[in-house]
Short mmCIF file of C-alpha atoms in Angstrom, two decimals:
data_model
loop_
_atom_site.label_atom_id
_atom_site.label_comp_id
_atom_site.label_asym_id
_atom_site.label_seq_id
_atom_site.Cartn_x
_atom_site.Cartn_y
_atom_site.Cartn_z
CA MET A 294 51.95 18.03 55.98
CA GLN A 295 52.65 16.09 59.05
CA GLU A 296 55.56 17.40 61.17
CA VAL A 297 58.78 15.09 61.71
CA ALA A 298 60.83 14.64 64.89
CA VAL A 299 64.57 15.14 64.84
CA ALA A 300 65.89 12.20 63.19
CA TRP A 301 68.58 9.88 64.71
CA VAL A 302 71.23 7.40 63.22
CA GLU A 303 71.47 3.86 64.22
CA GLN A 304 73.78 1.06 63.07
CA CYS A 305 72.08 -1.87 61.62
CA GLY A 306 74.80 -4.10 60.46
CA SER A 307 78.49 -4.42 60.66
CA ARG A 308 78.82 -1.84 57.78
CA SER A 309 75.58 -0.47 57.35
CA TRP A 310 73.47 2.47 58.89
CA ARG A 311 70.07 4.07 58.99
CA VAL A 312 68.19 7.16 59.76
CA ARG A 313 65.13 6.80 62.10
CA TYR A 314 62.39 9.45 62.26
CA ARG A 315 59.02 9.60 64.10
CA ARG A 316 56.03 11.02 62.54
CA PRO A 317 52.63 11.81 64.58
CA GLY A 318 50.28 9.06 64.06
CA SER A 319 52.44 7.13 61.91
CA GLY A 320 55.15 5.48 64.41
CA VAL A 321 58.70 5.38 63.59
CA ARG A 322 59.84 5.02 59.98
CA SER A 323 63.57 4.42 58.84
CA VAL A 324 65.39 5.04 55.62
CA SER A 325 68.32 2.49 55.46
CA GLY A 326 71.12 1.71 53.00
CA PHE A 327 73.81 4.07 54.32
CA GLY A 328 77.27 2.73 53.94
CA SER A 329 78.99 5.08 56.50
CA ARG A 330 77.67 6.88 59.65
CA ARG A 331 78.85 10.06 58.12
CA ASP A 332 76.41 9.75 54.94
CA ALA A 333 73.57 8.79 57.46
CA VAL A 334 74.22 11.91 59.63
CA ALA A 335 74.36 13.94 56.45
CA TYR A 336 71.00 12.60 55.36
CA ALA A 337 69.39 13.14 58.86
CA ALA A 338 70.71 16.71 58.89
CA GLY A 339 69.49 17.29 55.41
CA LEU A 340 65.91 15.83 56.67
CA GLU A 341 65.71 18.44 59.46
CA VAL A 342 66.44 21.30 57.35
CA ASP A 343 63.77 20.38 54.86
CA ARG A 344 61.52 19.82 57.87
CA ARG A 345 62.14 23.50 58.90
CA ARG A 346 61.67 24.88 55.43
CA ARG A 347 58.64 22.83 54.98
CA VAL A 348 59.85 21.25 51.90
CA TRP A 349 60.41 17.54 53.32
CA ILE A 350 59.03 14.55 51.35
CA ASP A 351 58.65 11.52 53.25
CA PRO A 352 60.39 8.59 51.22
CA ALA A 353 57.52 6.13 52.48
CA ASP A 354 55.07 8.54 50.49
CA SER A 355 57.27 8.51 47.38
CA ALA A 356 57.08 4.69 47.15
CA VAL A 357 53.29 4.80 46.70
CA THR A 358 52.68 3.28 43.24
CA VAL A 359 51.17 4.98 40.34
CA ALA A 360 48.49 2.54 40.48
CA GLU A 361 47.69 3.12 44.16
CA TRP A 362 47.87 6.65 43.66
CA VAL A 363 45.30 6.33 40.42
CA ALA A 364 42.87 4.81 42.49
CA ARG A 365 43.13 7.53 45.15
CA TRP A 366 43.12 10.19 42.77
CA PHE A 367 39.94 9.22 40.95
CA ARG A 368 38.09 9.40 44.15
CA SER A 369 38.80 13.14 44.27
CA LEU A 370 37.52 13.98 40.72
CA ASP A 371 34.36 15.90 40.06
CA LEU A 372 34.21 16.01 36.22
CA ASP A 373 32.00 14.95 33.12
CA PRO A 374 31.24 11.40 32.79
CA ARG A 375 32.72 11.54 29.29
CA THR A 376 36.06 12.97 30.83
CA ILE A 377 36.11 10.31 33.57
CA GLU A 378 35.50 7.59 30.88
CA SER A 379 38.30 9.21 28.48
CA TYR A 380 40.66 9.08 31.30
CA ARG A 381 39.86 5.54 32.15
CA SER A 382 40.53 4.41 28.77
CA ARG A 383 43.93 6.23 28.59
CA LEU A 384 44.89 4.88 31.81
CA ARG A 385 43.81 1.36 31.09
CA CYS A 386 45.40 1.11 27.62
CA HIS A 387 48.80 2.98 27.88
CA ILE A 388 49.70 4.60 31.30
CA LEU A 389 49.22 1.97 33.75
CA PRO A 390 50.73 -0.88 31.66
CA LYS A 391 53.95 1.18 31.74
CA PHE A 392 54.08 2.72 35.05
CA GLY A 393 51.24 1.11 37.31
CA ASP A 394 53.56 -0.98 39.29
CA LEU A 395 56.22 1.65 39.65
CA PRO A 396 56.70 4.01 42.73
CA LEU A 397 55.99 7.49 42.05
CA GLY A 398 59.29 8.51 43.23
CA ALA A 399 61.01 6.14 40.58
CA ILE A 400 59.42 7.86 37.64
CA THR A 401 62.16 10.22 35.84
CA ALA A 402 62.16 12.58 32.94
CA LEU A 403 64.26 10.32 30.79
CA GLY A 404 61.82 7.32 31.63
CA VAL A 405 58.93 9.41 30.40
CA THR A 406 60.85 10.63 27.39
CA GLU A 407 61.60 6.74 26.54
CA TRP A 408 57.89 5.99 27.03
CA VAL A 409 56.73 8.69 24.59
CA ARG A 410 59.55 7.61 21.76
CA GLU A 411 57.80 3.98 22.16
CA LEU A 412 54.51 5.55 21.67
CA GLU A 413 55.78 7.47 18.51
CA ARG A 414 57.51 4.34 17.16
CA ASP A 415 54.30 2.41 17.69
CA ARG A 416 52.67 4.90 15.43
CA PHE A 417 50.09 6.27 17.78
CA ALA A 418 48.93 9.92 16.23
CA PRO A 419 50.46 12.92 17.82
CA SER A 420 47.11 13.95 19.59
CA THR A 421 47.20 10.57 21.14
CA VAL A 422 50.61 10.76 22.55
CA SER A 423 49.84 14.33 23.90
CA SER A 424 46.76 13.22 25.65
CA GLN A 425 48.55 10.48 27.33
CA LEU A 426 51.45 12.84 28.41
CA ASN A 427 49.13 15.45 29.49
CA LEU A 428 47.13 13.08 31.69
CA LEU A 429 50.46 11.54 33.18
CA SER A 430 51.55 15.11 33.83
CA MET A 431 48.19 15.77 35.57
CA LEU A 432 48.50 12.93 37.87
CA LEU A 433 52.19 13.70 39.01
CA THR A 434 51.18 17.48 39.35
CA ASP A 435 48.49 16.44 41.90
CA ALA A 436 51.03 14.05 43.50
CA VAL A 437 53.43 16.96 43.94
CA ASP A 438 50.47 18.99 45.71
CA GLU A 439 49.95 16.10 48.03
CA ARG A 440 53.64 15.86 48.98
CA LEU A 441 54.08 12.58 47.63
CA ILE A 442 56.84 13.60 45.29
CA PRO A 443 59.23 16.62 45.09
CA PHE A 444 58.51 17.78 41.42
CA ASN A 445 56.78 16.61 38.28
CA PRO A 446 59.41 15.03 35.98
CA VAL A 447 57.07 15.45 33.10
CA HIS A 448 57.86 19.19 33.31
CA ARG A 449 61.62 18.61 32.99
CA ARG A 450 61.36 16.53 30.12
CA ARG A 451 62.61 18.82 27.61
CA ARG A 452 66.23 19.31 27.23
CA ARG A 453 69.07 19.78 24.71
CA GLY A 454 69.27 17.13 21.88
CA GLN A 455 65.40 16.61 21.57
CA ARG A 456 63.92 17.88 18.47
CA SER A 457 60.29 19.16 18.54
CA ARG A 458 58.33 16.65 16.16
CA ARG A 459 54.86 18.56 16.95
CA ALA A 460 53.47 19.58 13.52
CA VAL A 461 49.78 21.11 13.55
CA GLY A 462 48.25 20.38 10.16
CA GLU A 463 45.57 22.78 8.57
CA ARG A 464 42.28 21.83 9.52
CA ILE A 465 40.27 20.22 6.31
CA TRP A 466 37.26 22.33 5.30
CA ALA A 467 34.86 22.11 2.35
CA THR A 468 33.44 24.52 -0.20
CA PRO A 469 29.41 24.76 -0.35
CA GLU A 470 29.58 22.50 -3.65
CA GLN A 471 31.59 19.75 -1.89
CA VAL A 472 29.00 19.94 1.16
CA VAL A 473 26.31 19.70 -1.01
CA ARG A 474 27.71 16.46 -2.86
CA ILE A 475 28.35 15.06 0.72
CA ALA A 476 24.84 15.84 1.79
CA GLU A 477 23.37 14.18 -1.17
CA GLN A 478 25.41 11.34 -0.68
CA THR A 479 24.48 11.27 3.04
CA GLY A 480 20.97 11.25 1.88
CA LEU A 481 21.45 8.21 0.00
CA LEU A 482 22.86 6.50 2.75
CA GLY A 483 20.84 7.66 5.84
CA GLY A 484 17.77 9.30 4.30
CA PRO A 485 16.50 12.71 4.33
CA ILE A 486 17.37 13.46 7.83
CA ALA A 487 20.98 12.55 7.40
CA ARG A 488 20.97 14.96 4.44
CA LEU A 489 19.32 17.88 6.26
CA LEU A 490 21.66 17.26 9.26
CA VAL A 491 24.82 17.81 7.18
CA ILE A 492 23.19 20.87 5.72
CA THR A 493 22.12 22.50 8.62
CA ALA A 494 25.62 21.64 10.32
CA ALA A 495 27.49 23.61 7.59
CA TRP A 496 25.12 26.54 7.17
CA THR A 497 24.94 27.24 10.82
CA GLY A 498 28.24 25.89 12.17
CA CYS A 499 26.45 24.16 15.23
CA ARG A 500 28.23 21.39 16.74
CA TRP A 501 27.31 17.59 16.72
CA GLY A 502 25.71 17.77 20.32
CA GLU A 503 23.70 20.91 19.54
CA LEU A 504 22.06 19.57 16.46
CA ALA A 505 21.53 15.83 17.82
CA GLY A 506 19.97 17.26 21.09
CA LEU A 507 18.03 20.05 19.23
CA HIS A 508 14.38 20.22 20.47
CA ARG A 509 12.00 21.34 17.90
CA ASP A 510 10.39 23.99 20.29
CA ASN A 511 14.09 25.66 19.77
CA VAL A 512 13.54 26.10 16.00
CA ASP A 513 11.44 29.56 15.32
CA LEU A 514 10.66 29.12 11.74
CA ARG A 515 8.53 32.19 11.92
CA ARG A 516 11.38 34.36 12.83
CA GLY A 517 14.05 32.06 10.95
CA LEU A 518 16.24 31.50 14.41
CA LEU A 519 17.76 28.48 15.82
CA VAL A 520 18.13 28.43 19.68
CA ILE A 521 20.92 26.75 21.68
CA ASP A 522 19.28 26.45 24.98
CA PRO A 523 21.85 26.95 28.12
CA LEU A 524 20.55 24.15 30.30
CA VAL A 525 19.63 21.35 27.81
CA GLY A 526 21.10 22.45 24.38
CA ALA A 527 23.45 19.57 23.60
CA LEU A 528 23.14 15.97 23.47
CA HIS A 529 26.14 14.41 25.45
CA GLU A 530 27.44 10.59 25.13
CA SER A 531 29.36 8.46 27.19
CA GLY A 532 29.78 4.73 26.92
CA SER A 533 26.30 3.61 26.53
CA MET A 534 24.61 6.36 28.05
CA ARG A 535 22.90 9.75 26.31
CA TRP A 536 21.59 12.69 28.24
CA LEU A 537 20.77 16.56 27.43
CA GLY A 538 22.93 19.32 29.17
CA PRO A 539 24.29 22.47 28.51
CA PRO A 540 26.49 23.15 25.39
CA LYS A 541 30.28 23.02 25.33
CA THR A 542 30.64 26.86 26.79
CA ARG A 543 28.59 29.32 28.14
CA ALA A 544 28.96 31.45 24.91
CA SER A 545 27.84 28.46 23.02
CA ALA A 546 24.18 29.20 24.34
CA ARG A 547 22.95 31.28 21.46
CA THR A 548 20.63 32.28 19.05
CA ILE A 549 21.59 31.78 15.24
CA ALA A 550 19.66 33.45 12.57
CA LEU A 551 18.88 30.83 9.39
CA PRO A 552 19.01 31.63 5.81
CA PRO A 553 15.57 31.66 4.03
CA PHE A 554 16.34 28.35 2.04
CA LEU A 555 17.48 26.64 5.25
CA VAL A 556 14.25 27.78 7.04
CA ALA A 557 12.26 26.30 4.05
CA LEU A 558 13.98 22.84 4.44
CA LEU A 559 13.50 22.83 8.07
CA ARG A 560 9.67 23.62 7.52
CA GLU A 561 9.15 20.82 5.24
CA HIS A 562 11.05 18.58 7.39
CA LEU A 563 9.13 19.30 10.60
CA ALA A 564 5.86 19.10 8.82
CA ARG A 565 6.24 15.33 8.44
CA HIS A 566 8.55 14.72 11.43
CA GLY A 567 6.79 13.81 14.40
CA SER A 568 9.32 13.35 17.28
CA GLU A 569 9.93 16.04 19.68
CA PHE A 570 13.60 16.39 18.52
CA VAL A 571 14.63 17.65 15.02
CA PHE A 572 17.41 15.16 13.92
CA THR A 573 16.52 11.65 15.15
CA THR A 574 16.64 7.86 13.92
CA PRO A 575 13.59 6.73 11.88
CA SER A 576 12.20 5.60 15.19
CA GLY A 577 12.49 8.96 16.94
CA THR A 578 15.44 8.26 19.14
CA TRP A 579 18.60 10.10 19.58
CA LEU A 580 21.42 9.50 17.07
CA TRP A 581 24.59 8.04 18.23
CA ARG A 582 27.62 9.99 17.18
CA SER A 583 30.13 7.09 16.36
CA THR A 584 27.40 5.23 14.47
CA PHE A 585 26.20 7.83 12.19
CA LEU A 586 29.71 8.67 11.36
CA ARG A 587 30.91 5.08 10.64
CA ARG A 588 27.87 4.10 8.64
CA VAL A 589 26.81 7.34 6.96
CA PHE A 590 29.28 10.18 7.22
CA ARG A 591 32.52 8.75 6.64
CA PRO A 592 31.40 6.61 3.51
CA ALA A 593 29.76 10.13 1.97
CA VAL A 594 32.92 11.92 2.61
CA ASP A 595 35.80 9.54 1.96
CA GLY A 596 33.94 7.18 -0.52
CA SER A 597 32.88 3.55 -0.49
CA GLU A 598 36.16 2.33 -1.37
CA ALA A 599 38.13 4.13 1.48
CA SER A 600 35.65 3.52 4.17
CA GLY A 601 34.78 -0.05 3.16
CA ALA A 602 31.28 0.34 2.81
CA LYS A 603 29.41 -1.55 0.21
CA VAL A 604 27.48 1.45 -1.61
CA GLY A 605 28.41 3.65 -4.39
CA CYS A 606 29.62 6.82 -3.01
CA ALA A 607 32.50 8.61 -4.48
CA ALA A 608 35.17 10.42 -2.47
CA VAL A 609 34.42 14.15 -2.11
CA ARG A 610 36.71 15.67 0.77
CA PRO A 611 38.88 12.61 2.29
CA GLY A 612 39.49 13.42 5.89
CA LEU A 613 36.80 16.04 6.54
CA THR A 614 35.22 15.39 10.09
CA PHE A 615 31.68 16.34 11.10
CA HIS A 616 33.33 19.06 12.96
CA GLY A 617 35.17 20.36 9.78
CA LEU A 618 31.62 21.48 8.63
CA ARG A 619 31.77 24.07 11.40
CA HIS A 620 35.02 25.07 10.32
CA SER A 621 33.94 25.37 6.82
CA HIS A 622 31.13 27.51 7.99
CA LYS A 623 33.87 29.76 9.74
CA THR A 624 35.79 29.92 6.46
CA TRP A 625 32.74 31.06 4.29
CA LEU A 626 32.11 33.74 6.74
CA ILE A 627 35.49 34.95 6.67
CA ALA A 628 35.41 34.74 2.84
CA GLY A 629 32.14 36.73 3.00
CA GLY A 630 33.63 39.68 5.14
CA ALA A 631 31.70 38.95 8.28
CA PRO A 632 33.18 40.88 11.06
CA GLU A 633 34.99 39.03 13.79
CA ILE A 634 32.44 39.75 16.44
CA ALA A 635 29.42 38.37 14.09
CA GLN A 636 31.45 35.27 13.60
CA ALA A 637 32.03 34.83 17.24
CA ARG A 638 28.49 35.25 18.24
CA ARG A 639 27.18 32.87 15.36
CA LEU A 640 29.83 30.13 16.46
CA GLY A 641 29.45 30.56 20.29
CA HIS A 642 33.09 31.73 20.75
CA HIS A 643 34.73 34.28 22.87
CA LEU A 644 37.14 36.75 21.33
CA ASP A 645 40.56 37.12 23.00
CA ASN A 646 40.13 40.97 23.07
CA ARG A 647 37.60 40.99 25.74
CA VAL A 648 37.39 44.87 25.37
CA VAL A 649 36.17 44.38 21.62
CA GLU A 650 33.94 41.58 22.64
CA THR A 651 32.14 43.82 25.27
CA TYR A 652 31.78 47.02 23.24
CA SER A 653 31.16 45.50 19.60
CA HIS A 654 27.71 44.37 18.72
CA VAL A 655 26.21 42.97 15.43
CA ALA A 656 24.06 45.22 13.93
CA PRO A 657 20.88 43.92 11.84
CA GLU A 658 22.21 45.03 8.41
CA VAL A 659 25.48 43.28 9.32
CA GLU A 660 23.68 39.95 10.10
CA GLN A 661 21.35 40.21 7.03
CA ARG A 662 24.29 40.83 4.81
CA LEU A 663 25.91 37.52 6.52
CA LEU A 664 22.54 35.76 5.79
CA ASP A 665 22.42 37.12 2.16
CA ASP A 666 26.03 35.64 1.48
CA LEU A 667 25.14 32.18 2.97
CA GLU A 668 21.91 31.98 0.67
CA ARG A 669 24.13 32.95 -2.43
CA ARG A 670 26.43 30.17 -1.50
CA TRP A 671 23.61 27.68 -1.21
CA HIS A 672 22.11 28.80 -4.60
CA THR A 673 25.47 28.85 -6.43
CA ALA A 674 26.29 25.44 -5.13
CA ALA A 675 23.29 24.07 -7.33
CA PRO A 676 21.89 21.43 -4.89
CA LEU A 677 20.08 18.63 -6.14
CA PRO A 678 16.45 18.20 -5.15
CA PRO A 679 15.96 17.06 -1.39
CA THR A 680 16.29 13.11 -1.17
CA PRO A 681 13.00 11.44 -1.01
CA SER A 682 11.96 8.61 1.15
CA PRO A 683 14.92 6.14 0.98
CA SER A 684 13.57 3.36 -1.44
CA VAL A 685 15.31 2.19 -4.72
CA VAL A 686 13.96 0.45 -7.63
CA ASP A 687 16.43 -2.43 -8.96
CA SER A 688 15.12 -4.24 -11.83
CA GLY A 689 11.74 -3.77 -11.21
CA ARG A 690 11.99 -4.64 -7.28
CA VAL A 691 11.55 -2.09 -4.71
CA ARG A 692 14.17 -1.90 -1.98
CA ARG A 693 14.16 0.00 1.27
CA LEU A 694 17.64 1.80 2.09
CA SER A 695 18.98 0.97 5.46
CA PRO A 696 18.71 4.19 7.71
CA PHE A 697 21.65 5.43 9.61
CA ALA A 698 20.26 4.33 13.16
CA THR A 699 22.51 2.81 15.37
CA VAL A 700 23.27 -0.66 16.39
CA GLY A 701 20.70 -1.54 18.89
CA VAL A 702 19.32 1.75 20.22
CA THR A 703 16.57 1.49 23.00
CA ARG A 704 13.83 4.15 23.26
CA ARG A 705 13.34 4.60 27.01
CA ALA A 706 10.49 6.73 28.23
CA SER A 707 11.03 10.30 27.83
CA ARG A 708 10.75 12.96 30.59
CA GLY A 709 10.27 15.95 28.73
CA THR A 710 12.72 18.33 27.05
CA ALA A 711 15.60 17.19 29.28
CA GLY A 712 15.29 13.53 28.19
CA THR A 713 16.21 10.33 29.63
CA PRO A 714 19.59 8.68 28.88
CA HIS A 715 19.12 6.13 26.26
CA GLY A 716 21.10 2.74 26.49
CA ARG A 717 21.87 0.18 23.86
CA ARG A 718 19.83 -3.35 23.34
CA SER A 719 20.66 -6.32 21.14
CA GLY A 720 19.62 -6.06 17.47
CA ALA A 721 20.81 -4.12 14.65
CA TRP A 722 19.81 -2.40 11.18
CA GLY A 723 22.26 -3.65 8.54
CA SER A 724 23.29 -1.60 5.49
CA ALA A 725 21.71 -2.85 2.43
CA PRO A 726 24.05 -2.00 -0.65
CA VAL A 727 23.00 1.06 -2.67
CA LEU A 728 23.40 1.37 -6.37
CA PRO A 729 25.19 4.70 -7.84
CA HIS A 730 23.30 7.60 -8.21
CA GLU A 731 23.38 7.44 -11.92
CA GLU A 732 22.50 3.72 -11.97
CA HIS A 733 19.07 3.82 -9.94
CA LYS A 734 15.91 5.63 -10.30
CA ILE A 735 13.59 6.85 -7.46
CA ALA A 736 10.46 5.12 -6.98
CA PRO A 737 7.48 7.20 -7.74
#
């Protein structure tokens, strides 16, 4: 913080006074608008006291607008590109339209509360409102650290007369039978790879990025293991770019034992799959998460009527997300009596109790019981035979089902396992309507 010299008072009108002060390198600055000399002298004295206590805030710094501060703040960030893109979107859509032209010092706790109520009245999801508020608070906290404002008003917005409306709903999960039904409908929409992707996610607990970026060299079928690489173990997306990088956390780099049925399914898939990555589009390129969810997963879960898809899919578990398959896996492990340490190791989680985490281990017999339970759940669910190549016979005419590949994905030259970010190009693979399962027969 720059030092400020002793302030002095000047009369600048017949009935107005101002306080002037000098800052090294900044010249002389002033604060005007005092109606009496006494008020101006009191302000100057307080300024001197704050200077000695090193808590003084220059009013000129507080006059910096939120938009100006955001531009400066962004230049200091060193974050994942996806996080940067998310911040830019939230600022552009919500924060800057409301506060962009406002000086930092003019933001009040009441103003922030009113803004939050506006977002709630506009029916934004609680998670959206919370993310906007957290980003605004982050901006203002960093402004406090830079001595631009004395405190963060977001931290002071809770007071009497305000009810907490935050309600955390239970995560939606699915039973093995429901997952099998979803996988079958996913197979009809997106082909055998889409079907196997859903099954693998539910029976391993892997995240989307861990499976979308899974290299075939990291699937050891002889030992029945799936490896999440610590350096390139996940596919990341940001805008029109994709790249391989580390998984979510250090604990996410792990080795997952596979139940025997899944080993057999993966062996059959990889024997006829020529791509270096396990789960891809039919042309061998990486999957786009948003396109897969919109065209394949959501219709298979919510049904064609709720999702607007022109296919005959019944609702199985409305509201289930792809990440909900991971929650389902966790639920199955709990129901099967798997120890907490075995669950954490399999899902790539840290335990809150670090002593237990450090001194607990998963014995071979414990892991075998876990795999036996997962195998039993698969066979109990009575899965249908694997979905064949997506072609449908309708009145004697053979139609190709539209695969789940994305709108305009370009396959760029690969540089080995690390891969090269793929971009979008023009063109699309449209979705052809599919008859309900009981109304068509598979071509021989």
